[in-house]
Amino acid sequence: MSGQKRAAHDEEAVRAVGRAAGYCWADRPSGPGSCTRPPGHTGSHVDHYNGRVSATATEGYRWPQ
């Protein structure tokens, strides 16, 4: 065995950590970013940290659920 983890295992571990922190953590399908809304939210996914157009913007990337 090479000791390398499978990519699917790593991705699920990252999602589990994001959800434990209180985020939906769904991946943005068209590039970087993860949903930072609470788990079980309704409506669009939003990444409040990545993709902001300015330092004072309150949200960045947005994509449909």
One Martini backbone bead per residue (centre of mass of N, CA, C, O) as a GRO file, in nm:
protein
   65
    1MET     BB    1   0.099   0.035   0.019
    2SER     BB    2   0.113   0.391  -0.017
    3GLY     BB    3  -0.084   0.581   0.184
    4GLN     BB    4  -0.301   0.684   0.006
    5LYS     BB    5  -0.577   0.865  -0.036
    6ARG     BB    6  -0.881   0.897  -0.136
    7ALA     BB    7  -1.055   1.150  -0.274
    8ALA     BB    8  -1.341   1.090  -0.161
    9HIS     BB    9  -1.255   1.088   0.135
   10ASP     BB   10  -1.148   1.378   0.150
   11GLU     BB   11  -1.408   1.526   0.064
   12GLU     BB   12  -1.583   1.420   0.301
   13ALA     BB   13  -1.407   1.537   0.527
   14VAL     BB   14  -1.440   1.834   0.447
   15ARG     BB   15  -1.749   1.842   0.472
   16ALA     BB   16  -1.760   1.763   0.774
   17VAL     BB   17  -1.608   2.009   0.879
   18GLY     BB   18  -1.797   2.230   0.766
   19ARG     BB   19  -2.053   2.125   0.914
   20ALA     BB   20  -1.935   2.146   1.205
   21ALA     BB   21  -1.914   2.472   1.161
   22GLY     BB   22  -2.214   2.548   1.019
   23TYR     BB   23  -2.216   2.449   0.717
   24CYS     BB   24  -2.314   2.332   0.419
   25TRP     BB   25  -2.065   2.289   0.196
   26ALA     BB   26  -2.128   2.318  -0.090
   27ASP     BB   27  -2.017   2.292  -0.395
   28ARG     BB   28  -1.904   2.472  -0.651
   29PRO     BB   29  -1.945   2.380  -0.984
   30SER     BB   30  -1.765   2.641  -1.130
   31GLY     BB   31  -1.558   2.625  -0.878
   32PRO     BB   32  -1.466   2.790  -0.628
   33GLY     BB   33  -1.627   2.703  -0.336
   34SER     BB   34  -1.855   2.730  -0.051
   35CYS     BB   35  -2.120   2.697   0.143
   36THR     BB   36  -2.206   2.940   0.423
   37ARG     BB   37  -2.459   2.831   0.498
   38PRO     BB   38  -2.677   2.669   0.661
   39PRO     BB   39  -2.795   2.384   0.719
   40GLY     BB   40  -3.099   2.347   0.540
   41HIS     BB   41  -3.140   2.552   0.349
   42THR     BB   42  -3.295   2.786   0.144
   43GLY     BB   43  -3.210   2.821  -0.165
   44SER     BB   44  -2.933   2.953  -0.234
   45HIS     BB   45  -2.606   2.942  -0.266
   46VAL     BB   46  -2.336   3.079  -0.049
   47ASP     BB   47  -2.029   3.270  -0.057
   48HIS     BB   48  -1.903   3.499   0.182
   49TYR     BB   49  -1.578   3.492   0.095
   50ASN     BB   50  -1.585   3.408  -0.199
   51GLY     BB   51  -1.615   3.647  -0.467
   52ARG     BB   52  -1.575   3.923  -0.383
   53VAL     BB   53  -1.569   4.258  -0.514
   54SER     BB   54  -1.518   4.352  -0.210
   55ALA     BB   55  -1.445   4.415   0.121
   56THR     BB   56  -1.767   4.511   0.173
   57ALA     BB   57  -1.890   4.270   0.085
   58THR     BB   58  -2.136   4.015   0.192
   59GLU     BB   59  -2.100   3.853  -0.087
   60GLY     BB   60  -2.040   3.616  -0.329
   61TYR     BB   61  -2.098   3.349  -0.439
   62ARG     BB   62  -2.378   3.225  -0.648
   63TRP     BB   63  -2.604   2.932  -0.643
   64PRO     BB   64  -2.803   2.691  -0.716
   65GLN     BB   65  -2.966   2.414  -0.556
   0.00000   0.00000   0.00000
